[in-house]
Each structure stands twice: as structure tokens, then as C-alpha cells.
Amino acid sequence: MDDDTANEILDGTYRALCKHGYAELTLQDIADETDKSKASIHYYYDTKEDLFTAFLEFLYGRYTDKVTGVTGASPQARLLSLLDVLLADGEDGPDTEFRTAMLEIRAQGPYNDGIREQLTKFDEFLYEELHSIIEAGIEREEFNEHVDPDLAAEFLTTMISGAHTRRVAVDYSMDRLHETVRAYVEQHLSPEPLEVSC
Amino acid sequence: MDDDTANEILDGTYRALCKHGYAELTLQDIADETDKSKASIHYYYDTKEDLFTAFLEFLYGRYTDKVTGVTGASPQARLLSLLDVLLADGEDGPDTEFRTAMLEIRAQGPYNDGIREQLTKFDEFLYEELHSIIEAGIEREEFNEHVDPDLAAEFLTTMISGAHTRRVAVDYSMDRLHETVRAYVEQHLSPEPLEVSC
């Protein structure tokens, strides 16, 4: 299969997923979003699992490009810009439909090795990216020297995951979640002002 | 319907959900876990949404009992015990099957008012419970007076949600997630040792 064909099918998958959700999605729904027939999509991808493994690989490429494309004058500035991107909402962020479908796909993790492996790549990539920004910030004395980069990267990865889940499940305000995660960086990573008078 | 009938159906729903997941679950699967017929379950609950709204109400009762039943000699001790309960894994925690089904149900939030309202009750209850423990801890000078209880309760609620999602989606170690959240309490809520020599 050439790249154009693959991209057309995977772009169609994106649109079909937003319309129908994961659980209800059929190959026909995807075919309806492309100029390919159901049979020709089936020719390239044997099962829904194969197609979604490829789809997550495709999203992973976009995701890593987006994350590595975030720049900043310093590690702290880059970290805050990265949170702006990852916790964007409304016109700047993905649709609720897409976030919801991604949560459905996360619930496939335990039952589907191909999907879980792809999801793990996103999780590990984000953790490593946050880890390296935090390490660079400590080195530049922009972050507190007592910060443990492993733990801080773990906090942030887990909070970002929780923010996405709460946004979908209970329609929690993404702006509020964004402020919360930002406050963590500002209060707990930055060197604190001394509160001691001698 | 008497309470015994309701409890039997909702207990059966729990078992059927763990076996089949949410998306694939049929009324027949639930009937198979009880001594009721499909028709009689349908008589009590018109739609899958009605049944799941009642089911979440039933789980909410168990959840609030479990959370309020956690005691501790001090606010910090109670908070750490609560994390032990909420982030339990293996034999002490719910099965992967149940966690996974709950993540599927969270992905119903945007499309299902009854389910979203029930999920919001869990989210708000946990936030309020954490908030009151943190406030009590600050009052007793067990937690740092500079801690903002709103923000700290938000951090913890979001991290707990993220821990559950990562556990399901990428099979992340719950023990590691538990240690991470615990470290937040120990490092960021507790009064910090002064690092200043005068």
C-alpha cells in the first residue's frame, strides 16, 4: 500500500471515529469517509485491531511532531507551552468526540496487545519528554535542585492523563485543569521564595 | 421493586460487566447472572441507560461508604490510608475487568446525561472529601500553611483519575502510581524542612 492510500484510510478512520465512537464503528463507516470500498480497506487491514494499531501509529507520528515542535526560550517556558498544547480546549484543542473515542480506545488496552503497545508508546514518549525538560530546568537552576525528575515527570504524566479523563467523563473544565497543572509547575518545581527571616 | 430485587439485579450487573465489558453487554448477559428473566429486568429498567444510571447510584453508595469508612489518627494518616484504598491493586483492589468497564462507562459521559450526572457525583464527592482532609490538616499544622486546599484537592483528584486510566490503558504499575501520589502528599503538603542556615 502506498503512503497516500494509507493516509486516506487513516484520515477517514479519524473522521469516522469522531462521528461514531469506537465501540460502534464499522468498516463501512470508515469506507464512507474515503473513496475506498469496504473490501479494499479490509484487504489492507485484516481486522479492526490491525486497523486501529496502524491508526494509533499514525496518530503517534502526529503527536510526537506536535510535542517536539513546541519551543520555549527556557525549559520552564517550554514546559508551560507544552501544557498549553496538551491541555488545550475549545477551538484550539481536539473535539470532545475525538477525546471520547480515545478514552474508549484506552479501555481496549487490557484486551488488545497491539493497541496497548501503541498506547504505551504515547505514555512513554510523554514521560521521557517531560523528564528531559525537567532535568534541563534543574541544570539551568530554573527548577528547584531538590526536585526529583523521575517523580515530577510521573506527576505530570499522571495529571495530564487524569485531566483528559475528567474532561470526558464529567465534562470538567479543561481551563481549570490546565491552571491546576500549571500551578504545580509554578509552585512545586520552581525554586521557592524563602519564607524565613533571620 | 423491593431492595432485594434491585440488589440482585445490580449485583448481577456488576458480574456481567466484569465478564463482558460495557460496550458488548446485553440484558440477557445480566439476566444470566441473576434468577430473573430478561423481560423482568426490562420491566424494572426501560433502557440500558436507566439500568446503568441505577447501577452507578448503587456503586456510589458503596464508594461513599468505603471512603468515609477510612479512618486515621490524624488528617495526614487518614489521607495516606485513603490513597491505600483508592490506589489498591492486586488482591486488595478491584479486578482489571471492573476498572476497564468503568473506563468504558466514563467514555459514555458526553453522550449520556444520566451516566454523566452519576459520574460527576463520584468526582465531586472525592474532591470534597480530599478538600476537607487537607483543610483539617492545615488547621492542625500537619500540612504546610501555604497549601491551597482547593488546588491540592484538585491535584489529588486529577492524579487519582489519571492513575486509574494509566493502569487500564497501558497496564502501568499501580504500586508505582500509588508511591507517586503518596510522595506528593509527603513532599508538597507536609511542612518542609528549612534548607536555610542563618
Tab-separated table of C-alpha atoms in Angstrom:
chain	number	residue	atom	x	y	z
A	1	MET	CA	0.000	0.000	0.000
A	2	ASP	CA	1.425	3.423	-0.853
A	3	ASP	CA	1.508	6.233	1.713
A	4	ASP	CA	-1.318	8.165	0.078
A	5	THR	CA	-3.681	5.215	0.321
A	6	ALA	CA	-2.710	4.575	3.938
A	7	ASN	CA	-3.136	8.258	4.826
A	8	GLU	CA	-6.517	8.403	3.135
A	9	ILE	CA	-7.775	5.376	5.047
A	10	LEU	CA	-6.361	6.631	8.346
A	11	ASP	CA	-7.744	10.155	7.842
A	12	GLY	CA	-11.113	8.538	7.096
A	13	THR	CA	-10.743	6.483	10.273
A	14	TYR	CA	-10.219	9.693	12.242
A	15	ARG	CA	-13.409	11.251	10.870
A	16	ALA	CA	-15.461	8.055	11.263
A	17	LEU	CA	-14.227	7.646	14.833
A	18	CYS	CA	-15.304	11.176	15.746
A	19	LYS	CA	-18.753	10.533	14.242
A	20	HIS	CA	-19.488	7.047	15.558
A	21	GLY	CA	-17.183	6.388	18.532
A	22	TYR	CA	-15.016	3.284	18.767
A	23	ALA	CA	-17.460	0.650	20.036
A	24	GLU	CA	-19.996	1.143	17.258
A	25	LEU	CA	-17.543	1.784	14.443
A	26	THR	CA	-17.756	-0.469	11.383
A	27	LEU	CA	-15.502	-0.834	8.376
A	28	GLN	CA	-18.389	0.542	6.302
A	29	ASP	CA	-18.389	3.765	8.371
A	30	ILE	CA	-14.702	4.184	7.546
A	31	ALA	CA	-15.221	3.360	3.872
A	32	ASP	CA	-17.954	6.038	3.790
A	33	GLU	CA	-15.333	8.624	4.778
A	34	THR	CA	-12.939	7.674	1.957
A	35	ASP	CA	-13.233	6.830	-1.739
A	36	LYS	CA	-12.200	3.249	-0.943
A	37	SER	CA	-14.585	0.317	-0.708
A	38	LYS	CA	-15.057	-1.680	2.461
A	39	ALA	CA	-13.434	-4.645	0.693
A	40	SER	CA	-10.314	-2.709	-0.237
A	41	ILE	CA	-9.877	-1.417	3.331
A	42	HIS	CA	-10.307	-4.968	4.534
A	43	TYR	CA	-7.644	-6.041	2.049
A	44	TYR	CA	-5.107	-3.763	3.723
A	45	TYR	CA	-6.206	-4.326	7.320
A	46	ASP	CA	-7.415	-7.776	8.258
A	47	THR	CA	-9.154	-6.861	11.492
A	48	LYS	CA	-10.424	-3.804	13.344
A	49	GLU	CA	-7.464	-4.336	15.697
A	50	ASP	CA	-4.947	-4.189	12.806
A	51	LEU	CA	-6.544	-1.021	11.507
A	52	PHE	CA	-6.529	0.621	14.925
A	53	THR	CA	-2.962	-0.389	15.618
A	54	ALA	CA	-1.998	1.366	12.365
A	55	PHE	CA	-4.256	4.302	13.225
A	56	LEU	CA	-2.566	4.791	16.600
A	57	GLU	CA	0.838	4.587	14.905
A	58	PHE	CA	-0.344	7.350	12.556
A	59	LEU	CA	-1.579	9.478	15.476
A	60	TYR	CA	1.682	8.817	17.304
A	61	GLY	CA	3.600	10.389	14.415
A	62	ARG	CA	1.408	13.481	14.587
A	63	TYR	CA	1.662	13.593	18.387
A	64	THR	CA	5.450	13.389	18.550
A	65	ASP	CA	5.714	16.056	15.834
A	66	LYS	CA	3.391	18.307	17.810
A	67	VAL	CA	5.225	17.796	21.099
A	68	THR	CA	8.736	18.165	19.701
A	69	GLY	CA	7.561	21.223	17.732
A	70	VAL	CA	6.795	23.126	20.948
A	71	THR	CA	9.608	25.530	21.621
A	72	GLY	CA	10.437	27.817	24.518
A	73	ALA	CA	13.175	30.245	25.491
A	74	SER	CA	13.928	28.122	28.566
A	75	PRO	CA	12.917	24.700	29.952
A	76	GLN	CA	10.225	26.258	32.138
A	77	ALA	CA	8.810	28.258	29.220
A	78	ARG	CA	8.834	25.139	27.050
A	79	LEU	CA	7.115	23.094	29.753
A	80	LEU	CA	4.373	25.700	30.143
A	81	SER	CA	3.909	25.921	26.359
A	82	LEU	CA	3.707	22.145	26.182
A	83	LEU	CA	0.928	22.177	28.790
A	84	ASP	CA	-0.861	24.835	26.699
A	85	VAL	CA	-0.812	22.425	23.782
A	86	LEU	CA	-1.651	19.222	25.669
A	87	LEU	CA	-4.419	20.769	27.738
A	88	ALA	CA	-5.911	22.973	25.028
A	89	ASP	CA	-9.651	23.090	24.779
A	90	GLY	CA	-12.347	24.586	22.595
A	91	GLU	CA	-11.163	25.748	19.197
A	92	ASP	CA	-7.509	25.065	19.957
A	93	GLY	CA	-7.973	21.521	21.193
A	94	PRO	CA	-9.344	18.297	19.780
A	95	ASP	CA	-13.107	17.834	19.683
A	96	THR	CA	-14.933	16.162	22.527
A	97	GLU	CA	-15.810	13.422	20.041
A	98	PHE	CA	-12.169	12.626	19.450
A	99	ARG	CA	-11.201	12.755	23.135
A	100	THR	CA	-14.108	10.461	23.946
A	101	ALA	CA	-13.165	7.942	21.271
A	102	MET	CA	-9.583	7.983	22.594
A	103	LEU	CA	-10.880	7.152	26.078
A	104	GLU	CA	-12.849	4.253	24.593
A	105	ILE	CA	-9.680	3.079	22.873
A	106	ARG	CA	-7.790	3.280	26.207
A	107	ALA	CA	-10.384	0.889	27.635
A	108	GLN	CA	-9.289	-1.613	24.931
A	109	GLY	CA	-5.790	-1.741	26.432
A	110	PRO	CA	-6.251	-4.816	28.613
A	111	TYR	CA	-7.820	-6.875	25.828
A	112	ASN	CA	-5.774	-5.880	22.858
A	113	ASP	CA	-1.982	-6.214	22.754
A	114	GLY	CA	-1.464	-4.179	19.567
A	115	ILE	CA	-3.498	-1.250	20.876
A	116	ARG	CA	-1.905	-1.395	24.337
A	117	GLU	CA	1.597	-1.358	22.825
A	118	GLN	CA	0.743	1.742	20.796
A	119	LEU	CA	-0.818	3.492	23.807
A	120	THR	CA	2.292	2.671	25.824
A	121	LYS	CA	4.415	4.467	23.218
A	122	PHE	CA	2.421	7.688	23.736
A	123	ASP	CA	2.678	7.348	27.514
A	124	GLU	CA	6.418	6.677	27.493
A	125	PHE	CA	7.144	9.398	24.961
A	126	LEU	CA	5.347	11.993	27.068
A	127	TYR	CA	7.065	10.833	30.247
A	128	GLU	CA	10.523	10.987	28.606
A	129	GLU	CA	9.874	14.402	27.098
A	130	LEU	CA	8.723	15.831	30.442
A	131	HIS	CA	11.649	14.164	32.185
A	132	SER	CA	14.206	15.724	29.888
A	133	ILE	CA	12.660	19.203	30.174
A	134	ILE	CA	12.654	18.954	33.982
A	135	GLU	CA	16.252	17.748	34.050
A	136	ALA	CA	17.311	20.618	31.796
A	137	GLY	CA	15.442	23.061	34.060
A	138	ILE	CA	17.209	21.773	37.166
A	139	GLU	CA	20.570	22.001	35.424
A	140	ARG	CA	19.886	25.620	34.482
A	141	GLU	CA	18.726	26.323	38.068
A	142	GLU	CA	15.323	27.286	36.760
A	143	PHE	CA	13.780	24.461	38.761
A	144	ASN	CA	14.468	23.611	42.359
A	145	GLU	CA	17.540	21.401	42.801
A	146	HIS	CA	15.549	19.204	45.208
A	147	VAL	CA	13.063	18.222	42.506
A	148	ASP	CA	13.314	14.551	41.574
A	149	PRO	CA	12.868	14.471	37.765
A	150	ASP	CA	11.504	10.891	37.799
A	151	LEU	CA	8.816	11.772	40.286
A	152	ALA	CA	7.951	15.136	38.743
A	153	ALA	CA	7.633	13.606	35.255
A	154	GLU	CA	5.424	10.896	36.753
A	155	PHE	CA	3.203	13.500	38.479
A	156	LEU	CA	2.756	15.436	35.278
A	157	THR	CA	2.142	12.407	33.040
A	158	THR	CA	-0.464	11.123	35.504
A	159	MET	CA	-2.131	14.528	35.939
A	160	ILE	CA	-2.357	15.054	32.170
A	161	SER	CA	-3.972	11.627	31.809
A	162	GLY	CA	-6.399	12.411	34.628
A	163	ALA	CA	-7.217	15.804	33.107
A	164	HIS	CA	-8.187	14.148	29.819
A	165	THR	CA	-10.312	11.528	31.580
A	166	ARG	CA	-12.148	14.050	33.799
A	167	ARG	CA	-12.739	16.311	30.797
A	168	VAL	CA	-14.572	13.487	29.024
A	169	ALA	CA	-16.250	11.646	31.912
A	170	VAL	CA	-17.632	14.544	33.919
A	171	ASP	CA	-17.260	17.447	31.477
A	172	TYR	CA	-14.780	19.051	33.850
A	173	SER	CA	-13.456	22.444	32.803
A	174	MET	CA	-10.229	21.967	30.856
A	175	ASP	CA	-9.247	25.545	31.674
A	176	ARG	CA	-9.436	24.765	35.370
A	177	LEU	CA	-7.435	21.554	34.888
A	178	HIS	CA	-4.869	23.453	32.859
A	179	GLU	CA	-4.497	26.064	35.618
A	180	THR	CA	-4.081	23.285	38.170
A	181	VAL	CA	-1.286	21.551	36.298
A	182	ARG	CA	0.351	24.907	35.588
A	183	ALA	CA	0.199	25.764	39.294
A	184	TYR	CA	2.047	22.538	40.047
A	185	VAL	CA	4.917	23.646	37.807
A	186	GLU	CA	4.964	27.154	39.216
A	187	GLN	CA	4.652	26.181	42.868
A	188	HIS	CA	6.433	22.895	43.176
A	189	LEU	CA	9.136	22.888	40.534
A	190	SER	CA	10.299	26.479	40.688
A	191	PRO	CA	12.754	27.461	43.409
A	192	GLU	CA	10.579	28.669	46.249
A	193	PRO	CA	10.948	32.088	47.819
A	194	LEU	CA	12.390	31.735	51.293
A	195	GLU	CA	9.830	32.321	53.994
A	196	VAL	CA	12.387	32.689	56.758
A	197	SER	CA	13.562	35.840	58.425
A	198	CYS	CA	16.785	35.513	60.354
B	1	MET	CA	-39.365	-3.130	43.196
B	2	ASP	CA	-38.103	-4.175	46.627
B	3	ASP	CA	-34.488	-3.636	47.666
B	4	ASP	CA	-33.607	-7.316	47.398
B	5	THR	CA	-34.715	-7.466	43.764
B	6	ALA	CA	-32.847	-4.267	42.945
B	7	ASN	CA	-29.708	-5.510	44.701
B	8	GLU	CA	-29.887	-8.838	42.937
B	9	ILE	CA	-30.152	-7.174	39.518
B	10	LEU	CA	-27.386	-4.673	40.289
B	11	ASP	CA	-25.078	-7.355	41.711
B	12	GLY	CA	-25.740	-9.338	38.534
B	13	THR	CA	-24.919	-6.232	36.500
B	14	TYR	CA	-21.582	-5.971	38.304
B	15	ARG	CA	-20.674	-9.586	37.468
B	16	ALA	CA	-21.901	-9.328	33.864
B	17	LEU	CA	-19.980	-6.083	33.364
B	18	CYS	CA	-16.746	-7.692	34.562
B	19	LYS	CA	-17.281	-10.621	32.182
B	20	HIS	CA	-18.423	-8.805	29.042
B	21	GLY	CA	-17.374	-5.146	29.333
B	22	TYR	CA	-19.828	-2.288	28.820
B	23	ALA	CA	-19.987	-1.985	25.029
B	24	GLU	CA	-20.926	-5.608	24.402
B	25	LEU	CA	-23.173	-6.068	27.432
B	26	THR	CA	-26.752	-7.216	26.795
B	27	LEU	CA	-29.728	-7.507	29.092
B	28	GLN	CA	-29.504	-11.282	28.559
B	29	ASP	CA	-25.944	-11.292	29.968
B	30	ILE	CA	-27.261	-9.592	33.093
B	31	ALA	CA	-30.254	-11.934	33.332
B	32	ASP	CA	-27.817	-14.871	33.133
B	33	GLU	CA	-26.151	-13.610	36.329
B	34	THR	CA	-29.431	-13.460	38.280
B	35	ASP	CA	-32.506	-15.667	38.683
B	36	LYS	CA	-34.572	-13.012	36.906
B	37	SER	CA	-35.665	-13.180	33.284
B	38	LYS	CA	-34.586	-10.646	30.697
B	39	ALA	CA	-38.221	-9.492	30.493
B	40	SER	CA	-38.470	-8.844	34.208
B	41	ILE	CA	-35.219	-6.827	34.253
B	42	HIS	CA	-36.563	-4.875	31.310
B	43	TYR	CA	-39.766	-4.290	33.275
B	44	TYR	CA	-37.788	-2.501	36.014
B	45	TYR	CA	-35.315	-0.695	33.756
B	46	ASP	CA	-36.572	0.555	30.426
B	47	THR	CA	-33.204	1.114	28.774
B	48	LYS	CA	-29.545	0.204	29.246
B	49	GLU	CA	-29.043	3.845	30.272
B	50	ASP	CA	-31.673	3.573	33.044
B	51	LEU	CA	-30.107	0.393	34.334
B	52	PHE	CA	-26.609	1.894	34.314
B	53	THR	CA	-27.751	5.088	35.995
B	54	ALA	CA	-29.189	2.905	38.799
B	55	PHE	CA	-26.048	0.765	38.793
B	56	LEU	CA	-23.793	3.802	39.254
B	57	GLU	CA	-26.064	5.036	42.055
B	58	PHE	CA	-25.611	1.626	43.689
B	59	LEU	CA	-21.802	1.779	43.278
B	60	TYR	CA	-21.828	5.351	44.594
B	61	GLY	CA	-23.383	4.106	47.837
B	62	ARG	CA	-20.634	1.508	48.196
B	63	TYR	CA	-17.938	4.034	47.280
B	64	THR	CA	-19.011	6.691	49.783
B	65	ASP	CA	-19.275	4.023	52.500
B	66	LYS	CA	-15.787	2.823	51.671
B	67	VAL	CA	-14.285	6.325	51.632
B	68	THR	CA	-15.997	7.576	54.784
B	69	GLY	CA	-15.093	4.280	56.494
B	70	VAL	CA	-11.353	5.026	56.167
B	71	THR	CA	-10.073	6.294	59.494
B	72	GLY	CA	-6.769	7.713	60.631
B	73	ALA	CA	-5.248	9.086	63.812
B	74	SER	CA	-4.669	12.434	62.048
B	75	PRO	CA	-5.631	14.090	58.737
B	76	GLN	CA	-2.334	13.066	57.144
B	77	ALA	CA	-2.714	9.456	58.315
B	78	ARG	CA	-6.283	9.387	57.023
B	79	LEU	CA	-5.226	10.844	53.673
B	80	LEU	CA	-2.500	8.223	53.262
B	81	SER	CA	-4.911	5.422	54.240
B	82	LEU	CA	-7.437	6.740	51.754
B	83	LEU	CA	-4.814	6.580	48.995
B	84	ASP	CA	-4.057	2.987	50.076
B	85	VAL	CA	-7.722	2.160	49.475
B	86	LEU	CA	-8.233	4.145	46.262
B	87	LEU	CA	-4.996	3.018	44.647
B	88	ALA	CA	-5.081	-0.585	45.824
B	89	ASP	CA	-4.167	-3.238	43.312
B	90	GLY	CA	-3.998	-6.978	43.038
B	91	GLU	CA	-5.969	-8.858	45.637
B	92	ASP	CA	-6.876	-5.720	47.580
B	93	GLY	CA	-8.176	-3.750	44.616
B	94	PRO	CA	-10.913	-4.190	42.045
B	95	ASP	CA	-10.249	-6.507	39.122
B	96	THR	CA	-8.817	-5.207	35.884
B	97	GLU	CA	-12.121	-6.214	34.287
B	98	PHE	CA	-14.062	-3.886	36.543
B	99	ARG	CA	-11.631	-0.972	36.182
B	100	THR	CA	-11.741	-1.390	32.413
B	101	ALA	CA	-15.536	-1.426	32.305
B	102	MET	CA	-15.562	1.729	34.452
B	103	LEU	CA	-13.268	3.441	31.935
B	104	GLU	CA	-15.669	2.415	29.143
B	105	ILE	CA	-18.530	3.878	31.177
B	106	ARG	CA	-16.553	7.136	31.614
B	107	ALA	CA	-16.385	7.360	27.823
B	108	GLN	CA	-20.217	7.399	27.844
B	109	GLY	CA	-20.216	10.674	29.786
B	110	PRO	CA	-20.540	13.050	26.828
B	111	TYR	CA	-23.421	11.100	25.280
B	112	ASN	CA	-25.434	10.163	28.284
B	113	ASP	CA	-26.767	12.691	30.783
B	114	GLY	CA	-27.841	10.157	33.414
B	115	ILE	CA	-24.462	8.440	33.437
B	116	ARG	CA	-22.522	11.734	33.411
B	117	GLU	CA	-24.524	13.029	36.377
B	118	GLN	CA	-23.728	9.890	38.356
B	119	LEU	CA	-20.018	10.068	37.444
B	120	THR	CA	-19.973	13.708	38.499
B	121	LYS	CA	-21.231	12.696	41.946
B	122	PHE	CA	-18.222	10.384	42.421
B	123	ASP	CA	-15.837	13.085	41.220
B	124	GLU	CA	-17.315	15.779	43.447
B	125	PHE	CA	-17.538	13.517	46.465
B	126	LEU	CA	-13.853	12.601	46.196
B	127	TYR	CA	-12.826	16.231	45.704
B	128	GLU	CA	-14.852	17.364	48.742
B	129	GLU	CA	-13.516	14.563	50.908
B	130	LEU	CA	-9.903	15.338	49.986
B	131	HIS	CA	-10.546	19.047	50.459
B	132	SER	CA	-11.883	18.614	53.979
B	133	ILE	CA	-8.983	16.338	54.992
B	134	ILE	CA	-6.451	18.857	53.664
B	135	GLU	CA	-8.176	21.756	55.426
B	136	ALA	CA	-8.198	19.816	58.682
B	137	GLY	CA	-4.504	19.024	58.211
B	138	ILE	CA	-3.617	22.682	57.684
B	139	GLU	CA	-5.630	23.673	60.753
B	140	ARG	CA	-3.745	21.118	62.844
B	141	GLU	CA	-0.433	22.362	61.360
B	142	GLU	CA	0.214	18.908	59.982
B	143	PHE	CA	0.207	20.343	56.469
B	144	ASN	CA	2.012	23.441	55.299
B	145	GLU	CA	0.030	26.620	55.932
B	146	HIS	CA	0.835	27.793	52.384
B	147	VAL	CA	-1.008	24.856	50.829
B	148	ASP	CA	-4.131	25.943	48.963
B	149	PRO	CA	-6.749	23.264	49.798
B	150	ASP	CA	-8.699	23.885	46.540
B	151	LEU	CA	-5.619	23.349	44.425
B	152	ALA	CA	-4.273	20.413	46.428
B	153	ALA	CA	-7.651	18.626	46.317
B	154	GLU	CA	-7.743	19.253	42.559
B	155	PHE	CA	-4.213	17.833	42.112
B	156	LEU	CA	-5.099	14.694	44.018
B	157	THR	CA	-8.478	14.143	42.355
B	158	THR	CA	-6.857	14.541	38.936
B	159	MET	CA	-3.881	12.323	39.789
B	160	ILE	CA	-6.149	9.557	41.111
B	161	SER	CA	-8.193	9.710	37.907
B	162	GLY	CA	-5.009	9.586	35.822
B	163	ALA	CA	-3.670	6.680	37.868
B	164	HIS	CA	-6.806	4.646	37.136
B	165	THR	CA	-6.667	5.481	33.426
B	166	ARG	CA	-2.969	4.639	33.042
B	167	ARG	CA	-3.460	1.407	34.978
B	168	VAL	CA	-6.052	0.277	32.430
B	169	ALA	CA	-4.732	1.771	29.191
B	170	VAL	CA	-1.044	0.954	29.438
B	171	ASP	CA	-1.002	-1.565	32.302
B	172	TYR	CA	1.054	0.875	34.343
B	173	SER	CA	2.154	-0.339	37.755
B	174	MET	CA	-0.435	0.711	40.330
B	175	ASP	CA	2.199	0.385	43.053
B	176	ARG	CA	4.376	2.934	41.281
B	177	LEU	CA	1.387	5.277	40.797
B	178	HIS	CA	0.488	4.852	44.457
B	179	GLU	CA	4.026	5.764	45.523
B	180	THR	CA	3.925	8.814	43.267
B	181	VAL	CA	0.700	10.170	44.718
B	182	ARG	CA	1.930	9.379	48.231
B	183	ALA	CA	5.146	11.287	47.521
B	184	TYR	CA	3.079	14.323	46.538
B	185	VAL	CA	1.432	14.289	49.964
B	186	GLU	CA	4.701	13.769	51.778
B	187	GLN	CA	6.734	16.276	49.812
B	188	HIS	CA	4.318	19.016	48.893
B	189	LEU	CA	1.700	19.095	51.620
B	190	SER	CA	3.835	18.469	54.681
B	191	PRO	CA	5.694	21.400	56.208
B	192	GLU	CA	9.074	21.353	54.538
B	193	PRO	CA	12.295	21.248	56.464
B	194	LEU	CA	14.083	24.590	56.207
B	195	GLU	CA	17.069	24.426	53.925
B	196	VAL	CA	18.479	27.723	55.160
B	197	SER	CA	21.278	28.253	57.585
B	198	CYS	CA	21.497	31.710	59.071
